[in-house]
């Protein structure tokens, strides 16, 4: 089976044709349990998410703030394995038809084996991988195998990235570009800074790939703000916090489904400026 990079591209093209941004939800695999995590992914898509990122829990998630670190810790203490991540991708995609990516640090893939990881992700129906800590200069093997398997390679750019560096990163990427709205880790913020809009503008000058903004968005107002200048709005910590706050599993699913609906309404209230 080939990966679903084309489904990802088609989905982002569809949302652009609807004059809106895509809603991209992030949830870690294995949280609160493997089956519970799969149910949560189905719930956010039912609520209105267009694309889902499945986090591969890591003991030292340097990009992730305390909320996602807490979820990762719960998943790891529950014994989550890469096989569980692949099962989450498979069952979420098969149940919804939505594009599903994995977001992971590089070390687990390096230890697991690039060829094995990409083959299994494609076989599971995955659309690609987001790799926040893989330097472009060291990504040739990954990109070769990802392209062979029909998977997107999504790199992360930051406000600190110089224009020349942006061009190098976007030339090597595929699927979309993940633009970090600020310097720091994931988590909800009072506001999403103007530097995110400037980063999207500078990134678009280097590529035709969609540019999607993550870090800091937690409500419909912020989603609307970001949707006005980005191709996609990425939300993670707010979904995880709803699950952490829920008194039981059913309430957690209701909460993330409702949040996805609010955010989806936000991205639809404002067309992109592309």
CSV table of C-alpha atoms in Angstrom, one decimal:
chain,number,residue,atom,x,y,z
A,1,UNK,CA,0.0,0.0,0.0
A,2,UNK,CA,1.2,3.5,-0.8
A,3,UNK,CA,1.0,6.4,1.6
A,4,UNK,CA,-1.6,9.0,1.4
A,5,UNK,CA,0.3,12.2,0.5
A,6,UNK,CA,-2.1,12.8,-2.3
A,7,UNK,CA,-5.1,12.7,0.1
A,8,UNK,CA,-3.4,15.3,2.2
A,9,UNK,CA,-2.7,17.6,-0.7
A,10,UNK,CA,-6.3,17.1,-2.0
A,11,UNK,CA,-7.7,17.9,1.4
A,12,UNK,CA,-5.7,21.1,1.7
A,13,UNK,CA,-6.6,22.1,-1.8
A,14,UNK,CA,-10.3,21.5,-1.0
A,15,UNK,CA,-10.2,23.7,2.1
A,16,UNK,CA,-8.4,26.4,0.1
A,17,UNK,CA,-11.1,26.2,-2.6
A,18,UNK,CA,-13.7,26.7,0.1
A,19,UNK,CA,-11.9,30.0,1.0
A,20,UNK,CA,-10.9,28.8,4.5
A,21,UNK,CA,-8.1,27.3,6.4
A,22,UNK,CA,-7.9,23.7,7.3
A,23,UNK,CA,-8.3,22.6,10.9
A,24,UNK,CA,-5.5,20.2,11.9
A,25,UNK,CA,-5.8,18.5,15.2
A,26,UNK,CA,-3.0,16.9,17.2
A,27,UNK,CA,-3.4,14.1,19.7
A,28,UNK,CA,-0.8,11.7,21.1
A,29,UNK,CA,-1.1,8.0,20.5
A,30,UNK,CA,-1.7,5.9,23.6
A,31,UNK,CA,-3.4,8.7,25.5
A,32,UNK,CA,-5.4,8.2,27.7
A,33,UNK,CA,-5.1,4.6,26.4
A,34,UNK,CA,-4.4,3.3,22.9
A,35,UNK,CA,-8.1,2.6,22.2
A,36,UNK,CA,-9.1,5.8,24.0
A,37,UNK,CA,-6.7,7.7,21.8
A,38,UNK,CA,-8.2,6.2,18.6
A,39,UNK,CA,-11.7,7.2,19.8
A,40,UNK,CA,-10.5,10.7,20.5
A,41,UNK,CA,-9.1,11.0,16.9
A,42,UNK,CA,-12.4,9.9,15.5
A,43,UNK,CA,-14.2,12.4,17.7
A,44,UNK,CA,-12.2,15.4,16.6
A,45,UNK,CA,-12.7,14.5,12.9
A,46,UNK,CA,-16.4,14.1,13.6
A,47,UNK,CA,-16.3,17.5,15.2
A,48,UNK,CA,-14.8,19.1,12.1
A,49,UNK,CA,-11.1,18.6,11.9
A,50,UNK,CA,-9.8,18.1,8.4
A,51,UNK,CA,-6.4,16.5,9.1
A,52,UNK,CA,-5.0,14.8,12.2
A,53,UNK,CA,-1.5,14.6,13.6
A,54,UNK,CA,-0.8,11.6,15.8
A,55,UNK,CA,2.0,12.2,18.2
A,56,UNK,CA,4.6,9.5,18.9
A,57,UNK,CA,5.1,9.8,22.7
A,58,UNK,CA,8.6,10.7,23.7
A,59,UNK,CA,10.3,10.8,27.1
A,60,UNK,CA,12.0,14.1,26.2
A,61,UNK,CA,9.6,16.1,24.0
A,62,UNK,CA,11.6,19.3,23.6
A,63,UNK,CA,9.0,21.1,21.5
A,64,UNK,CA,6.1,20.2,23.7
A,65,UNK,CA,4.9,22.0,26.8
A,66,UNK,CA,3.6,20.6,30.1
A,67,UNK,CA,0.2,19.6,28.8
A,68,UNK,CA,1.4,17.3,26.0
A,69,UNK,CA,4.3,16.2,28.2
A,70,UNK,CA,1.7,15.0,30.7
A,71,UNK,CA,-0.1,13.1,28.0
A,72,UNK,CA,3.1,11.6,26.7
A,73,UNK,CA,4.0,10.4,30.2
A,74,UNK,CA,0.6,8.7,30.6
A,75,UNK,CA,1.0,7.0,27.3
A,76,UNK,CA,4.5,5.8,28.0
A,77,UNK,CA,3.6,4.5,31.4
A,78,UNK,CA,0.8,2.7,29.7
A,79,UNK,CA,3.4,0.9,27.5
A,80,UNK,CA,2.6,2.5,24.2
A,81,UNK,CA,4.8,1.2,21.3
A,82,UNK,CA,5.4,2.3,17.7
A,83,UNK,CA,3.1,-0.6,16.7
A,84,UNK,CA,0.3,1.2,18.7
A,85,UNK,CA,1.0,4.5,16.8
A,86,UNK,CA,0.6,2.6,13.5
A,87,UNK,CA,-2.6,1.0,14.7
A,88,UNK,CA,-3.9,4.5,15.7
A,89,UNK,CA,-3.1,5.8,12.3
A,90,UNK,CA,-4.7,2.8,10.5
A,91,UNK,CA,-7.9,2.7,12.5
A,92,UNK,CA,-8.4,6.5,12.5
A,93,UNK,CA,-7.9,6.7,8.7
A,94,UNK,CA,-10.0,3.7,7.9
A,95,UNK,CA,-12.9,4.9,10.1
A,96,UNK,CA,-12.9,8.5,8.8
A,97,UNK,CA,-11.1,8.7,5.4
A,98,UNK,CA,-9.2,11.7,6.7
A,99,UNK,CA,-5.5,12.2,6.1
A,100,UNK,CA,-3.5,11.2,9.2
A,101,UNK,CA,0.1,12.1,9.8
A,102,UNK,CA,2.6,11.2,12.5
A,103,UNK,CA,4.5,13.9,14.4
A,104,UNK,CA,7.7,12.5,16.0
A,105,UNK,CA,11.1,13.4,17.0
A,106,UNK,CA,13.9,11.8,15.0
A,107,UNK,CA,15.5,9.5,17.6
A,108,UNK,CA,12.7,6.9,17.7
A,109,UNK,CA,12.7,6.6,13.9
A,110,UNK,CA,16.5,6.3,13.7
A,111,UNK,CA,16.4,3.5,16.2
A,112,UNK,CA,13.4,1.8,14.6
A,113,UNK,CA,14.8,2.0,11.1
A,114,UNK,CA,13.8,4.5,8.5
A,115,UNK,CA,12.9,2.0,5.8
A,116,UNK,CA,10.8,-0.1,8.3
A,117,UNK,CA,9.1,3.0,9.8
A,118,UNK,CA,8.1,4.5,6.4
A,119,UNK,CA,6.9,1.2,5.0
A,120,UNK,CA,4.7,0.5,8.1
A,121,UNK,CA,3.3,4.1,8.1
A,122,UNK,CA,2.4,3.8,4.4
A,123,UNK,CA,0.9,0.4,4.9
A,124,UNK,CA,-1.2,1.8,7.8
A,125,UNK,CA,-2.6,4.5,5.4
A,126,UNK,CA,-0.6,7.3,6.8
A,127,UNK,CA,-0.2,10.6,4.8
A,128,UNK,CA,3.2,11.6,6.1
A,129,UNK,CA,5.4,12.6,9.0
A,130,UNK,CA,6.2,15.9,10.8
A,131,UNK,CA,9.8,16.0,11.9
A,132,UNK,CA,10.5,19.0,14.1
A,133,UNK,CA,14.1,18.1,15.0
A,134,UNK,CA,15.4,16.5,11.8
A,135,UNK,CA,17.9,18.9,10.1
A,136,UNK,CA,17.3,19.2,6.4
A,137,UNK,CA,20.9,18.6,5.7
A,138,UNK,CA,20.6,15.1,7.4
A,139,UNK,CA,17.2,14.2,5.9
A,140,UNK,CA,18.2,12.6,2.6
A,141,UNK,CA,17.6,9.0,3.7
A,142,UNK,CA,14.3,9.9,5.3
A,143,UNK,CA,13.1,11.8,2.2
A,144,UNK,CA,14.2,9.1,-0.2
A,145,UNK,CA,12.2,6.5,1.7
A,146,UNK,CA,9.2,8.8,2.4
A,147,UNK,CA,8.9,9.6,-1.3
A,148,UNK,CA,9.2,5.9,-2.2
A,149,UNK,CA,6.3,5.2,0.1
A,150,UNK,CA,4.1,8.1,-0.9
A,151,UNK,CA,4.5,10.0,2.4
A,152,UNK,CA,4.8,13.7,3.0
A,153,UNK,CA,7.8,15.1,4.7
A,154,UNK,CA,6.7,18.1,6.8
A,155,UNK,CA,9.4,20.3,8.2
A,156,UNK,CA,9.0,23.0,10.9
A,157,UNK,CA,10.0,26.6,10.4
A,158,UNK,CA,10.3,29.2,13.2
A,159,UNK,CA,10.2,33.0,13.5
A,160,UNK,CA,14.0,32.8,14.0
A,161,UNK,CA,14.5,31.1,10.6
A,162,UNK,CA,16.4,33.4,8.1
A,163,UNK,CA,15.0,33.7,4.6
A,164,UNK,CA,17.8,31.6,3.1
A,165,UNK,CA,17.2,28.9,5.6
A,166,UNK,CA,13.4,29.0,4.9
A,167,UNK,CA,14.1,28.4,1.2
A,168,UNK,CA,16.3,25.4,2.0
A,169,UNK,CA,13.7,23.9,4.3
A,170,UNK,CA,10.7,24.4,2.1
A,171,UNK,CA,12.5,23.1,-1.0
A,172,UNK,CA,13.1,19.8,0.8
A,173,UNK,CA,9.6,19.5,2.3
A,174,UNK,CA,6.3,18.2,0.9
A,175,UNK,CA,2.7,18.1,2.0
A,176,UNK,CA,2.7,21.4,3.9
A,177,UNK,CA,5.0,23.6,5.9
A,178,UNK,CA,4.5,23.7,9.7
A,179,UNK,CA,5.1,27.3,10.8
A,180,UNK,CA,5.7,27.6,14.6
A,181,UNK,CA,3.8,30.8,15.7
A,182,UNK,CA,6.4,31.7,18.3
A,183,UNK,CA,9.7,30.7,19.9
A,184,UNK,CA,8.9,28.2,22.7
A,185,UNK,CA,7.0,25.0,23.3
A,186,UNK,CA,3.4,24.0,22.7
A,187,UNK,CA,0.6,25.2,24.9
A,188,UNK,CA,-2.2,27.6,24.9
A,189,UNK,CA,-1.5,31.3,24.8
A,190,UNK,CA,-3.5,34.5,25.4
A,191,UNK,CA,-2.8,35.6,21.9
A,192,UNK,CA,-1.0,34.4,18.8
A,193,UNK,CA,1.7,36.9,17.9
A,194,UNK,CA,2.0,39.0,14.8
A,195,UNK,CA,5.3,37.3,14.1
A,196,UNK,CA,3.3,34.2,13.0
A,197,UNK,CA,1.8,36.2,10.2
A,198,UNK,CA,5.2,37.6,9.2
A,199,UNK,CA,6.6,34.0,9.2
A,200,UNK,CA,3.8,32.8,6.9
A,201,UNK,CA,4.4,35.7,4.5
A,202,UNK,CA,8.2,35.0,4.4
A,203,UNK,CA,7.6,31.2,4.0
A,204,UNK,CA,5.1,31.7,1.2
A,205,UNK,CA,7.7,33.7,-0.7
A,206,UNK,CA,9.8,30.5,-0.9
A,207,UNK,CA,7.2,27.8,-1.8
A,208,UNK,CA,3.9,26.9,-3.2
A,209,UNK,CA,3.3,24.4,-0.4
A,210,UNK,CA,0.5,25.3,2.1
A,211,UNK,CA,1.7,27.0,5.2
A,212,UNK,CA,0.0,25.9,8.4
A,213,UNK,CA,0.5,27.5,11.8
A,214,UNK,CA,0.8,25.7,15.1
A,215,UNK,CA,1.6,26.5,18.7
A,216,UNK,CA,-0.7,28.6,20.9
A,217,UNK,CA,-4.1,28.3,19.3
A,218,UNK,CA,-6.8,27.1,21.7
A,219,UNK,CA,-10.1,28.7,20.9
A,220,UNK,CA,-12.3,29.8,18.0
A,221,UNK,CA,-11.2,33.4,18.2
A,222,UNK,CA,-7.6,32.5,17.8
A,223,UNK,CA,-8.4,30.0,15.1
A,224,UNK,CA,-10.2,32.8,13.2
A,225,UNK,CA,-7.2,35.1,13.6
A,226,UNK,CA,-4.8,32.6,12.3
A,227,UNK,CA,-7.1,31.4,9.5
A,228,UNK,CA,-7.1,34.9,8.1
A,229,UNK,CA,-3.4,34.5,7.0
A,230,UNK,CA,-2.5,30.8,7.1
A,231,UNK,CA,-3.6,27.7,5.1
A,232,UNK,CA,-4.1,25.6,8.1
A,233,UNK,CA,-4.6,26.0,11.9
A,234,UNK,CA,-2.9,23.4,14.1
A,235,UNK,CA,-4.3,22.8,17.6
A,236,UNK,CA,-2.9,20.2,20.1
A,237,UNK,CA,-2.6,21.2,23.7
A,238,UNK,CA,-6.2,22.5,23.9
A,239,UNK,CA,-7.5,19.1,22.8
A,240,UNK,CA,-5.2,17.2,25.3
A,241,UNK,CA,-6.3,19.5,28.1
A,242,UNK,CA,-10.0,18.7,27.5
A,243,UNK,CA,-9.2,15.0,27.8
A,244,UNK,CA,-7.1,15.6,31.0
A,245,UNK,CA,-10.0,17.7,32.5
A,246,UNK,CA,-12.8,15.2,31.7
A,247,UNK,CA,-14.2,13.2,34.6
A,248,UNK,CA,-14.5,10.1,32.4
A,249,UNK,CA,-13.8,8.8,28.8
A,250,UNK,CA,-17.2,9.6,27.4
A,251,UNK,CA,-17.1,13.2,28.7
A,252,UNK,CA,-13.6,13.5,27.2
A,253,UNK,CA,-14.8,12.5,23.8
A,254,UNK,CA,-17.7,14.9,24.0
A,255,UNK,CA,-15.3,17.7,25.0
A,256,UNK,CA,-12.8,17.2,22.2
A,257,UNK,CA,-15.7,16.8,19.6
A,258,UNK,CA,-17.2,20.1,20.8
A,259,UNK,CA,-13.9,21.9,20.7
A,260,UNK,CA,-13.2,20.7,17.2
A,261,UNK,CA,-16.6,22.1,16.3
A,262,UNK,CA,-15.9,25.5,17.8
A,263,UNK,CA,-12.5,25.6,16.1
A,264,UNK,CA,-13.9,24.5,12.7
A,265,UNK,CA,-16.5,27.3,13.0
A,266,UNK,CA,-13.6,29.7,13.6
A,267,UNK,CA,-11.6,28.7,10.5
A,268,UNK,CA,-14.8,28.9,8.4
A,269,UNK,CA,-15.7,32.4,9.5
A,270,UNK,CA,-12.6,33.8,7.9
A,271,UNK,CA,-11.3,33.2,4.4
A,272,UNK,CA,-7.5,33.0,3.9
A,273,UNK,CA,-5.6,35.9,2.5
A,274,UNK,CA,-3.7,33.7,0.0
